[in-house]
Short mmCIF file of C-alpha atoms and ligand atoms in Angstrom, two decimals:
data_model
loop_
_atom_site.label_atom_id
_atom_site.label_comp_id
_atom_site.label_asym_id
_atom_site.label_seq_id
_atom_site.Cartn_x
_atom_site.Cartn_y
_atom_site.Cartn_z
CA ILE V 219 -31.97 156.99 48.55
CA ARG V 220 -29.61 154.24 48.05
CA TYR V 221 -29.70 153.54 51.90
CA PHE V 222 -33.62 153.42 51.81
CA LEU V 223 -33.61 151.33 48.45
CA LYS V 224 -30.91 148.60 50.85
CA SER V 225 -33.24 148.83 53.41
CA MET V 226 -36.75 148.29 51.86
CA GLU V 227 -34.66 145.35 48.85
CA HIS V 228 -35.58 143.18 52.76
CA SER V 229 -38.65 144.40 54.28
CA ILE V 230 -40.96 141.82 53.92
CA TRP V 231 -45.06 143.21 54.41
CA PRO V 232 -47.27 141.33 56.64
CA SER V 233 -49.53 138.90 56.86
CA SER V 234 -52.31 142.24 56.36
CA ALA V 235 -54.76 142.42 59.25
CA VAL V 236 -57.52 141.48 57.63
CA HIS V 237 -57.02 138.29 55.27
CA LEU V 238 -58.09 137.92 52.17
CA ILE V 239 -60.25 135.27 51.39
CA PRO V 240 -62.02 134.41 47.79
CA VAL V 241 -65.76 135.76 47.83
CA SER V 242 -68.23 135.29 45.11
CA THR V 243 -70.92 136.84 44.17
CA ALA V 244 -73.23 135.81 41.59
CA LYS V 245 -75.23 138.75 39.29
CA ASN V 246 -76.57 139.23 36.16
CA GLY V 247 -75.17 135.90 34.26
CA VAL V 248 -71.70 136.51 35.64
CA SER V 249 -70.43 133.37 36.85
CA SER V 250 -69.47 133.25 40.80
CA LYS V 251 -65.99 131.75 39.09
CA SER V 252 -65.43 135.02 36.80
CA ARG V 253 -66.39 137.49 40.16
CA LYS V 254 -64.45 136.13 42.76
CA ARG V 255 -62.23 138.23 45.04
CA ILE V 256 -60.94 139.05 47.91
CA MET V 257 -62.75 140.45 50.97
CA PRO V 258 -61.43 141.14 54.39
CA ASP V 259 -62.39 138.54 57.11
CA PRO V 260 -61.00 139.71 60.30
CA VAL V 261 -62.59 137.05 62.03
CA THR V 262 -60.44 134.26 60.27
CA GLU V 263 -56.78 136.09 60.66
CA PRO V 264 -55.03 134.51 64.05
CA PRO V 265 -54.05 137.63 65.82
CA VAL V 266 -50.93 137.08 65.87
CA THR V 267 -48.71 137.04 62.46
CA ASP V 268 -45.76 133.80 62.70
CA PRO V 269 -43.08 135.25 60.65
CA VAL V 270 -42.10 131.57 59.96
CA TYR V 271 -44.92 131.46 57.93
CA GLU V 272 -44.58 135.39 56.56
CA ALA V 273 -41.15 134.00 55.77
CA LEU V 274 -42.16 131.01 53.74
CA LEU V 275 -44.82 132.87 51.77
CA TYR V 276 -41.42 135.19 50.16
CA CYS V 277 -39.40 132.39 48.96
CA ASN V 278 -42.54 130.70 46.93
CA ILE V 279 -40.83 127.64 46.79
CA PRO V 280 -42.43 126.47 43.38
CA SER V 281 -44.54 122.96 44.06
CA VAL V 282 -48.01 122.10 41.96
CA ALA V 283 -48.86 124.18 39.59
CA GLU V 284 -51.18 127.17 41.15
CA ARG V 285 -54.75 128.64 41.10
CA SER V 286 -54.86 132.07 39.70
CA MET V 287 -57.59 133.99 38.50
CA GLU V 288 -55.66 135.63 35.41
CA GLY V 289 -58.33 135.52 32.13
CA HIS V 290 -61.56 134.99 34.19
CA ALA V 291 -64.32 136.90 32.18
CA PRO V 292 -67.99 136.41 30.90
CA HIS V 293 -67.73 135.18 27.46
CA HIS V 294 -69.46 138.36 25.16
CA PHE V 295 -65.68 140.31 26.18
CA LYS V 296 -62.08 140.22 24.98
CA LEU V 297 -58.26 140.67 26.03
CA VAL V 298 -57.16 144.03 24.59
CA SER V 299 -53.81 144.08 26.25
CA VAL V 300 -51.82 142.08 29.18
CA HIS V 301 -49.02 144.60 31.13
CA VAL V 302 -46.65 142.35 33.49
CA PHE V 303 -44.36 143.81 36.20
CA ILE V 304 -42.89 141.33 38.00
CA ARG V 305 -40.18 140.86 41.00
CA HIS V 306 -36.58 138.74 39.30
CA GLY V 307 -37.20 134.92 41.33
CA ASP V 308 -34.92 133.54 44.14
CA ARG V 309 -31.62 135.33 44.03
CA TYR V 310 -28.90 135.31 46.58
CA PRO V 311 -27.84 137.64 49.25
CA LEU V 312 -26.89 140.85 48.62
CA TYR V 313 -24.93 140.65 51.68
CA VAL V 314 -23.00 138.16 53.30
CA ILE V 315 -22.93 138.30 57.25
CA PRO V 316 -19.50 139.43 58.26
CA LYS V 317 -16.79 136.85 59.11
CA THR V 318 -19.08 133.49 58.32
CA LYS V 319 -18.96 131.38 55.77
CA ARG V 320 -21.32 132.48 52.84
CA PRO V 321 -24.38 129.44 52.13
CA GLU V 322 -22.92 127.10 49.36
CA ILE V 323 -25.97 127.15 46.52
CA ASP V 324 -25.32 126.54 43.38
CA CYS V 325 -26.15 128.60 41.03
CA THR V 326 -25.74 126.83 37.39
CA LEU V 327 -28.38 125.17 36.55
CA VAL V 328 -29.10 121.07 36.72
CA ALA V 329 -31.95 119.56 35.77
CA ASN V 330 -31.33 116.32 38.50
CA ARG V 331 -31.38 119.58 40.89
CA LYS V 332 -35.26 120.77 42.59
CA PRO V 333 -37.27 122.55 41.45
CA TYR V 334 -37.23 121.35 38.00
CA HIS V 335 -39.33 122.30 35.29
CA PRO V 336 -39.40 120.49 32.27
CA LYS V 337 -38.60 123.66 29.99
CA LEU V 338 -35.53 124.32 31.88
CA GLU V 339 -33.24 122.29 29.75
CA ALA V 340 -34.74 123.68 26.03
CA PHE V 341 -33.76 127.08 27.44
CA VAL V 342 -29.88 126.42 29.46
CA SER V 343 -29.80 125.55 25.61
CA HIS V 344 -31.49 128.17 23.91
CA MET V 345 -29.81 131.07 25.83
CA SER V 346 -26.83 129.47 25.07
CA LYS V 347 -26.84 130.23 21.92
CA GLY V 348 -26.57 133.99 22.08
CA SER V 349 -28.69 136.26 21.69
CA GLY V 350 -27.88 138.91 18.44
CA ALA V 351 -29.29 142.17 19.00
CA SER V 352 -31.99 141.75 21.03
CA PHE V 353 -30.65 144.02 24.57
CA GLU V 354 -30.38 147.41 25.05
CA SER V 355 -26.95 148.34 25.90
CA PRO V 356 -25.97 147.75 28.14
CA LEU V 357 -27.65 144.94 28.40
CA ASN V 358 -25.19 143.59 26.05
CA SER V 359 -22.92 142.25 28.51
CA LEU V 360 -25.44 140.68 31.01
CA PRO V 361 -25.37 136.93 30.99
CA LEU V 362 -28.45 135.20 29.96
CA TYR V 363 -28.74 133.21 32.49
CA PRO V 364 -26.96 132.24 36.02
CA ASN V 365 -23.90 129.91 35.99
CA HIS V 366 -21.62 130.36 39.10
CA PRO V 367 -21.26 127.07 40.70
CA LEU V 368 -20.88 128.86 43.47
CA CYS V 369 -23.34 131.73 43.44
CA GLU V 370 -22.61 135.37 43.34
CA MET V 371 -24.13 137.90 44.95
CA GLY V 372 -27.54 138.57 44.14
CA GLU V 373 -27.08 135.96 41.16
CA LEU V 374 -30.32 134.67 40.74
CA THR V 375 -30.56 130.59 41.24
CA GLN V 376 -32.29 127.75 39.51
CA THR V 377 -35.22 128.80 42.04
CA GLY V 378 -35.70 132.02 40.29
CA VAL V 379 -35.46 130.59 37.03
CA VAL V 380 -38.23 127.80 37.49
CA GLN V 381 -40.52 130.29 39.17
CA HIS V 382 -40.88 132.23 35.91
CA LEU V 383 -41.07 129.39 33.30
CA GLN V 384 -43.52 128.86 35.74
CA ASN V 385 -44.89 132.17 35.50
CA GLY V 386 -44.41 132.56 32.42
CA GLN V 387 -46.25 128.96 31.43
CA LEU V 388 -49.61 130.24 33.52
CA LEU V 389 -49.52 133.30 31.54
CA ARG V 390 -49.52 130.91 28.20
CA ASP V 391 -52.23 129.17 28.77
CA ILE V 392 -54.91 131.76 29.61
CA TYR V 393 -53.37 134.62 27.78
CA LEU V 394 -52.47 133.24 24.13
CA LYS V 395 -53.86 129.60 24.15
CA LYS V 396 -57.17 130.22 26.24
CA HIS V 397 -57.42 134.00 25.03
CA LYS V 398 -55.43 134.69 21.98
CA LEU V 399 -53.87 137.74 22.64
CA LEU V 400 -50.83 137.49 20.08
CA PRO V 401 -51.65 136.47 16.42
CA ASN V 402 -50.11 133.53 14.90
CA ASP V 403 -47.72 135.47 13.37
CA TRP V 404 -46.95 137.77 16.01
CA SER V 405 -43.87 139.82 15.31
CA ALA V 406 -41.57 142.11 17.27
CA ASP V 407 -44.17 145.29 17.71
CA GLN V 408 -46.43 143.41 19.64
CA LEU V 409 -44.25 143.14 22.93
CA TYR V 410 -42.55 145.55 24.88
CA LEU V 411 -39.94 145.10 27.32
CA GLU V 412 -37.96 146.62 28.99
CA THR V 413 -35.48 145.50 32.86
CA THR V 414 -33.07 147.39 34.79
CA GLY V 415 -29.56 146.68 34.64
CA LYS V 416 -29.11 143.60 36.88
CA SER V 417 -28.51 139.79 35.78
CA ARG V 418 -31.29 138.95 37.71
CA THR V 419 -34.09 140.95 36.05
CA LEU V 420 -32.98 140.33 32.87
CA GLN V 421 -33.22 136.24 33.00
CA SER V 422 -35.77 136.40 34.98
CA GLY V 423 -37.59 138.66 32.06
CA LEU V 424 -36.81 135.70 29.90
CA ALA V 425 -37.29 132.83 31.59
CA LEU V 426 -40.77 134.68 31.95
CA LEU V 427 -40.82 134.30 28.38
CA TYR V 428 -39.12 131.23 27.44
CA GLY V 429 -41.97 130.15 29.44
CA PHE V 430 -44.73 132.58 27.71
CA LEU V 431 -43.89 132.54 23.86
CA PRO V 432 -44.81 129.83 21.30
CA ASP V 433 -41.83 130.00 19.56
CA PHE V 434 -38.77 132.22 21.36
CA ASP V 435 -36.99 134.53 18.40
CA TRP V 436 -34.77 136.46 19.26
CA LYS V 437 -35.37 138.61 16.16
CA LYS V 438 -38.80 138.82 17.73
CA ILE V 439 -37.02 140.49 21.72
CA TYR V 440 -36.04 143.53 22.35
CA PHE V 441 -35.65 144.48 25.92
CA ARG V 442 -35.34 148.18 26.78
CA HIS V 443 -32.70 149.21 29.35
CA GLN V 444 -34.58 151.75 32.73
CA PRO V 445 -31.65 152.74 34.79
CA SER V 446 -34.12 153.76 37.46
CA ALA V 447 -35.73 150.96 39.71
CA LEU V 448 -38.91 152.96 39.92
CA PHE V 449 -38.80 153.28 35.77
CA CYS V 450 -40.18 156.77 36.07
CA SER V 451 -37.69 157.18 32.79
CA GLY V 452 -37.89 160.79 31.96
CA SER V 453 -39.38 162.05 35.05
CA CYS V 454 -37.93 160.91 37.54
CA TYR V 455 -36.68 164.29 39.48
CA CYS V 456 -39.44 164.71 42.05
CA PRO V 457 -37.76 166.47 44.93
CA VAL V 458 -41.49 166.23 47.18
CA ARG V 459 -41.64 162.46 46.67
CA ASN V 460 -37.41 162.35 47.87
CA GLN V 461 -39.15 164.34 51.23
CA TYR V 462 -41.28 162.22 51.69
CA LEU V 463 -38.36 159.46 51.05
CA GLU V 464 -36.18 161.36 53.86
CA LYS V 465 -39.26 161.30 56.79
CA GLU V 466 -40.20 157.40 55.97
CA GLN V 467 -36.20 157.07 56.67
CA ARG V 468 -36.90 158.55 59.85
CA ARG V 469 -39.59 156.77 60.80
CA GLN V 470 -38.41 153.50 59.74
CA TYR V 471 -35.54 154.79 62.74
CA LEU V 472 -36.92 155.39 65.00
CA LEU V 473 -39.59 152.31 65.53
CA ARG V 474 -35.76 150.41 65.52
CA LEU V 475 -34.48 152.65 68.06
CA LYS V 476 -37.46 152.08 70.02
CA ASN V 477 -37.69 147.82 70.06
CA SER V 478 -35.45 146.55 72.96
CA GLN V 479 -35.73 143.08 71.69
CA LEU V 480 -34.87 143.36 67.93
CA GLU V 481 -30.89 146.05 69.34
CA LYS V 482 -30.23 142.60 72.01
CA THR V 483 -30.76 140.15 69.23
CA TYR V 484 -28.23 142.12 67.07
CA GLY V 485 -26.02 142.38 70.39
CA GLU V 486 -25.96 138.19 69.86
CA MET V 487 -25.41 137.58 66.88
CA ALA V 488 -23.23 140.31 66.58
CA LYS V 489 -20.77 138.70 70.24
CA ILE V 490 -21.23 135.21 67.26
CA VAL V 491 -20.21 136.37 64.42
CA ASP V 492 -17.24 138.73 66.49
CA VAL V 493 -17.71 142.35 64.87
CA PRO V 494 -19.46 145.64 66.39
CA THR V 495 -23.18 145.89 66.14
CA LYS V 496 -23.10 148.64 63.87
CA GLN V 497 -21.41 146.76 61.71
CA LEU V 498 -23.74 143.65 61.68
CA ARG V 499 -26.64 145.38 61.57
CA ALA V 500 -25.22 147.49 58.29
CA ALA V 501 -24.77 144.07 56.37
CA ASN V 502 -28.60 142.93 57.11
CA PRO V 503 -28.48 140.01 58.25
CA ILE V 504 -31.73 139.74 57.14
CA ASP V 505 -30.92 138.83 53.41
CA SER V 506 -28.38 136.24 54.13
CA MET V 507 -30.77 134.83 56.67
CA LEU V 508 -33.85 134.44 54.29
CA CYS V 509 -31.62 132.47 52.18
CA HIS V 510 -30.27 129.63 54.49
CA LEU V 511 -34.43 130.07 55.20
CA CYS V 512 -35.49 129.83 51.76
CA HIS V 513 -32.43 127.26 50.58
CA ASN V 514 -32.56 124.89 53.70
CA VAL V 515 -29.30 125.87 55.00
CA SER V 516 -29.01 125.62 58.51
CA PHE V 517 -27.51 129.40 59.48
CA PRO V 518 -23.74 129.92 60.14
CA CYS V 519 -22.36 129.07 63.08
CA THR V 520 -18.62 130.29 64.88
CA ARG V 521 -16.53 129.18 67.65
CA ASN V 522 -18.85 131.66 69.88
CA GLY V 523 -21.72 129.78 68.91
CA CYS V 524 -25.21 130.33 65.85
CA VAL V 525 -27.30 132.11 64.27
CA ASP V 526 -30.47 130.45 64.87
CA MET V 527 -34.36 130.38 64.76
CA GLU V 528 -35.04 132.65 67.70
CA HIS V 529 -33.23 135.79 66.18
CA PHE V 530 -34.88 135.16 62.83
CA LYS V 531 -37.73 135.59 64.82
CA VAL V 532 -36.99 138.36 65.92
CA ILE V 533 -35.65 140.45 63.16
CA LYS V 534 -38.81 138.84 61.00
CA THR V 535 -41.42 139.56 63.47
CA HIS V 536 -39.66 144.19 64.40
CA GLN V 537 -40.26 144.02 59.39
CA ILE V 538 -42.97 142.96 59.80
CA GLU V 539 -44.11 145.83 62.51
CA ASP V 540 -41.90 148.48 60.44
CA GLU V 541 -44.60 148.00 57.34
CA ARG V 542 -47.58 148.27 60.48
CA GLU V 543 -46.36 151.81 61.19
CA ARG V 544 -45.46 151.62 57.52
CA ARG V 545 -48.73 151.91 56.83
CA GLU V 546 -50.92 153.57 59.45
CA LYS V 547 -48.44 157.05 58.80
CA LYS V 548 -48.64 157.39 54.65
CA LEU V 549 -45.79 158.38 54.52
CA TYR V 550 -44.60 156.00 52.66
CA LEU V 551 -48.33 155.96 50.11
CA GLY V 552 -46.94 159.91 49.49
CA TYR V 553 -43.48 158.33 48.07
CA SER V 554 -45.61 155.61 46.15
CA LEU V 555 -48.09 157.82 44.74
CA LEU V 556 -45.30 160.30 43.33
CA GLY V 557 -42.58 156.79 43.03
CA ALA V 558 -45.71 155.08 41.03
CA HIS V 559 -46.91 158.02 38.49
CA PRO V 560 -44.54 158.00 35.89
CA ILE V 561 -45.37 154.39 35.40
CA LEU V 562 -48.73 153.99 35.61
CA ASN V 563 -48.52 156.51 33.71
CA GLN V 564 -46.89 154.70 30.71
CA THR V 565 -49.29 152.10 31.51
CA ILE V 566 -52.18 153.92 30.57
CA GLY V 567 -51.22 155.38 28.01
CA ARG V 568 -50.52 152.09 26.22
CA MET V 569 -53.89 150.66 27.02
CA GLN V 570 -55.25 154.17 25.97
CA ARG V 571 -53.40 153.14 22.19
CA ALA V 572 -54.60 149.62 22.84
CA THR V 573 -58.35 150.43 23.08
CA GLU V 574 -57.86 152.82 19.19
CA GLY V 575 -57.38 149.38 18.24
CA ARG V 576 -53.13 149.44 17.78
CA LYS V 577 -52.37 146.21 17.27
CA GLU V 578 -48.30 147.17 19.32
CA GLU V 579 -47.69 146.82 21.98
CA LEU V 580 -50.34 143.95 23.40
CA PHE V 581 -48.35 142.30 25.55
CA ALA V 582 -45.60 144.18 27.51
CA LEU V 583 -43.51 142.90 30.28
CA TYR V 584 -41.62 144.95 33.36
CA SER V 585 -38.90 143.42 35.23
CA ALA V 586 -38.31 145.06 38.28
CA HIS V 587 -37.63 144.60 42.00
CA ASP V 588 -39.60 144.69 45.08
CA VAL V 589 -39.29 148.35 45.03
CA THR V 590 -40.89 148.71 41.99
CA LEU V 591 -43.91 146.89 42.98
CA SER V 592 -44.26 147.91 46.49
CA PRO V 593 -44.34 151.68 45.13
CA VAL V 594 -47.25 150.34 43.10
CA LEU V 595 -48.47 148.40 44.98
CA SER V 596 -48.71 151.27 47.63
CA ALA V 597 -50.10 153.89 44.95
CA LEU V 598 -53.48 151.55 43.79
CA GLY V 599 -54.54 151.80 47.65
CA LEU V 600 -53.68 147.56 47.78
CA SER V 601 -52.11 148.68 51.05
CA GLU V 602 -52.80 145.31 52.14
CA ALA V 603 -50.67 143.78 50.10
CA ARG V 604 -47.83 141.26 51.25
CA PHE V 605 -44.79 142.43 50.65
CA PRO V 606 -43.60 141.04 46.89
CA ARG V 607 -42.07 137.72 46.87
CA PHE V 608 -39.35 136.38 44.83
CA ALA V 609 -41.46 136.42 41.17
CA ALA V 610 -44.12 138.34 42.68
CA ARG V 611 -46.70 139.68 39.25
CA LEU V 612 -48.73 142.67 39.35
CA ILE V 613 -51.09 142.76 36.22
CA PHE V 614 -53.22 144.38 34.23
CA GLU V 615 -55.54 143.03 31.73
CA LEU V 616 -57.22 145.66 29.55
CA TRP V 617 -60.94 144.14 28.09
CA GLN V 618 -62.81 145.53 25.45
CA ASP V 619 -66.65 144.57 25.67
CA ARG V 620 -68.27 143.17 22.33
CA GLU V 621 -71.32 144.51 23.08
CA LYS V 622 -70.22 147.31 23.67
CA PRO V 623 -67.06 148.64 22.05
CA ASN V 624 -66.60 151.88 22.94
CA GLU V 625 -66.92 150.43 26.45
CA HIS V 626 -62.72 149.32 27.32
CA SER V 627 -62.35 148.03 31.74
CA VAL V 628 -59.39 146.32 33.76
CA ARG V 629 -58.86 143.82 35.85
CA ILE V 630 -56.12 144.16 38.31
CA LEU V 631 -54.32 140.91 39.48
CA TYR V 632 -51.62 140.34 42.23
CA ASN V 633 -50.01 136.90 42.22
CA GLY V 634 -53.37 135.80 40.60
CA VAL V 635 -55.63 136.90 43.25
CA ASP V 636 -57.85 138.96 41.39
CA VAL V 637 -57.66 142.81 43.66
CA THR V 638 -59.77 145.06 41.31
CA PHE V 639 -62.34 146.24 43.99
CA HIS V 640 -59.55 146.68 46.08
CA THR V 641 -57.68 149.79 44.20
CA SER V 642 -58.89 152.91 44.94
CA PHE V 643 -59.86 153.55 42.10
CA CYS V 644 -62.48 150.81 42.20
CA GLN V 645 -62.85 150.08 45.44
CA ASP V 646 -67.26 150.87 45.56
CA HIS V 647 -67.71 150.30 42.52
CA HIS V 648 -69.11 146.29 42.24
CA LYS V 649 -71.18 148.02 45.42
CA ARG V 650 -72.83 151.20 43.08
CA SER V 651 -72.58 149.27 38.92
CA PRO V 652 -73.80 145.56 37.96
CA LYS V 653 -70.12 145.56 35.46
CA PRO V 654 -68.10 142.43 36.53
CA MET V 655 -64.33 144.82 35.86
CA CYS V 656 -63.21 148.22 36.37
CA PRO V 657 -64.48 150.58 33.73
CA LEU V 658 -60.71 151.22 32.08
CA GLU V 659 -62.10 155.64 32.91
CA ASN V 660 -61.08 154.65 36.86
CA LEU V 661 -58.14 154.35 36.56
CA VAL V 662 -57.04 156.90 33.54
CA ARG V 663 -58.17 159.49 36.01
CA PHE V 664 -57.23 158.74 39.23
CA VAL V 665 -53.66 158.44 37.25
CA LYS V 666 -53.94 162.29 35.64
CA ARG V 667 -55.39 163.55 38.83
CA ASP V 668 -56.95 161.65 41.46
CA MET V 669 -52.89 160.21 42.89
CA PHE V 670 -52.18 163.92 43.35
CA VAL V 671 -55.37 165.35 44.57
CA ALA V 672 -55.14 161.88 47.20
CA LEU V 673 -51.96 163.61 48.48
CA GLY V 674 -53.74 165.86 50.64
CA GLY V 675 -52.63 168.90 49.18
CA SER V 676 -53.94 171.17 46.05
CA SER V 677 -52.02 169.50 43.22
CA THR V 678 -53.57 168.01 40.60
CA ASN V 679 -50.90 167.37 38.46
CA TYR V 680 -47.09 165.51 38.10
CA TYR V 681 -44.86 168.70 38.26
CA ASP V 682 -47.63 170.72 40.65
CA ALA V 683 -47.40 167.77 43.47
CA CYS V 684 -43.20 166.87 42.68
CA HIS V 685 -42.10 170.52 43.36
CA ARG V 686 -45.25 171.66 46.27
CA GLU V 687 -43.48 174.01 48.66
CA GLY V 688 -44.06 173.72 52.39
CA PHE V 689 -44.33 170.30 52.26
C1 LIG L 64 -33.81 120.58 54.91
O1 LIG L 64 -33.06 119.58 55.38
C2 LIG L 64 -32.85 118.56 56.38
C3 LIG L 64 -31.26 118.22 56.84
O2 LIG L 64 -30.28 119.00 56.68
C4 LIG L 64 -33.33 117.73 55.61
O3 LIG L 64 -33.95 116.89 56.66
C5 LIG L 64 -35.08 118.58 55.10
O4 LIG L 64 -35.98 117.22 55.03
C6 LIG L 64 -34.76 119.38 54.56
N1 LIG L 64 -36.26 120.09 54.23
C7 LIG L 64 -37.31 120.07 52.43
C8 LIG L 64 -37.65 120.35 53.26
O5 LIG L 64 -36.59 119.93 51.98
C1 LIG L 65 -47.94 160.53 31.12
O1 LIG L 65 -48.12 160.94 29.91
C2 LIG L 65 -48.33 161.18 28.49
C3 LIG L 65 -48.03 160.21 27.31
O2 LIG L 65 -49.61 159.12 27.22
C4 LIG L 65 -46.94 161.71 28.45
O3 LIG L 65 -46.99 163.33 27.44
C5 LIG L 65 -46.71 162.95 29.82
O4 LIG L 65 -45.35 163.37 29.55
C6 LIG L 65 -46.73 161.44 30.91
N1 LIG L 65 -46.60 162.67 32.23
C7 LIG L 65 -45.72 162.45 33.46
C8 LIG L 65 -45.60 162.77 34.30
O5 LIG L 65 -45.25 160.88 32.46
#
């Protein structure tokens, strides 16, 4: 599994074979704005995906405020709760390219360096005062913000902090200022915060909260520690999931062997850095190369030559092909349905309690990794979605229809785009129903039963699906 998680951390999903563009429909007095959604358009998609363009999307370099569709709903809908899954922001590579100088990137936070955010200095000043008892062990031992003049491996960068300050501010404008999700006298119970034990996820979560909350009071913050990147808590044991994973790894391996251009490229790069090809490949050079690209630092050179953009394009293009085949072969889907069940189950549990009028856990934040978001996206049927970029956000909104208070609905947003009607549990909903959102029951039915049916066996619950014989 460790091997696979490693390799997954760097794969990037292709621009889908079908382009996703906004399409608006106005029905039943619902404004076209709130009905905008993304639909495939095979006409506008370029026939070949551009590996450099894809890589830059992945970098997610902060620029002007983006447009987003979070919080769009007809006036008679009331926002009940919000569940946010994020990937950590931009980070330093996890691996070095052997025998080369690693990129010189400064992980301290300073105002006169780009990218900048108006809350950056206040964030540092607040964090440097310490956190009290705000974290479950062992999170207490982690630094609260990045602070090394030469980044450590995997450390969050200033770009990563700014990405999440921006995410937080955007969500604050929508959910707090516009929809009043939290009362003025909000308390710790109204937040549910969970992070993996890496400094980059904790720091990303803190930056997002700092941008989001009107008053960042340590007494109201409590981060739980999640040991598993799948956020599977007490339900992690699932042998069939591991079998899907092994088959998926095998698929990935065989596809690589078939790509002679890729092998040649690794060979060339290995010569440049003067190590065996195997060793270079094991060092996962794409991770480091992406960092060079995202930070506009030229690729490394040795006296034998330079790693260059052509090398990068070959490896990146292979990743794109790998993602395409991954979607077709569906082994990853099997892995994802089982891998994402526990966290989705937890989420619907939280939503159901909110529909009963409970006022706790109105805002849930899970600070996580690509290997967390990617299976959730896949399990929801969003296989066309791009691989989680740095600081990606996946959001579940729960709404109540004030005119029919017993009816609750959900919206799903990925990086600000409404993907509700692309999920497998609500795909055809808008064709059959004039309702502007997806009924909560659809999501509940999917998580409780249909996601196991989608695996193709006879299982209808998590335990049976995880222990199916003869798979
Ligand atoms: C990238 O770096 C080069 C110099 O190395 C500079 O000319 C160029 O403007 C930089 N691009 C960006 C987007 O900062
Ligand atoms: C799903 O959630 C319910 C509570 O909402 C819990 O009792 C059950 O154990 C969970 N199942 C799994 C597999 O996580």
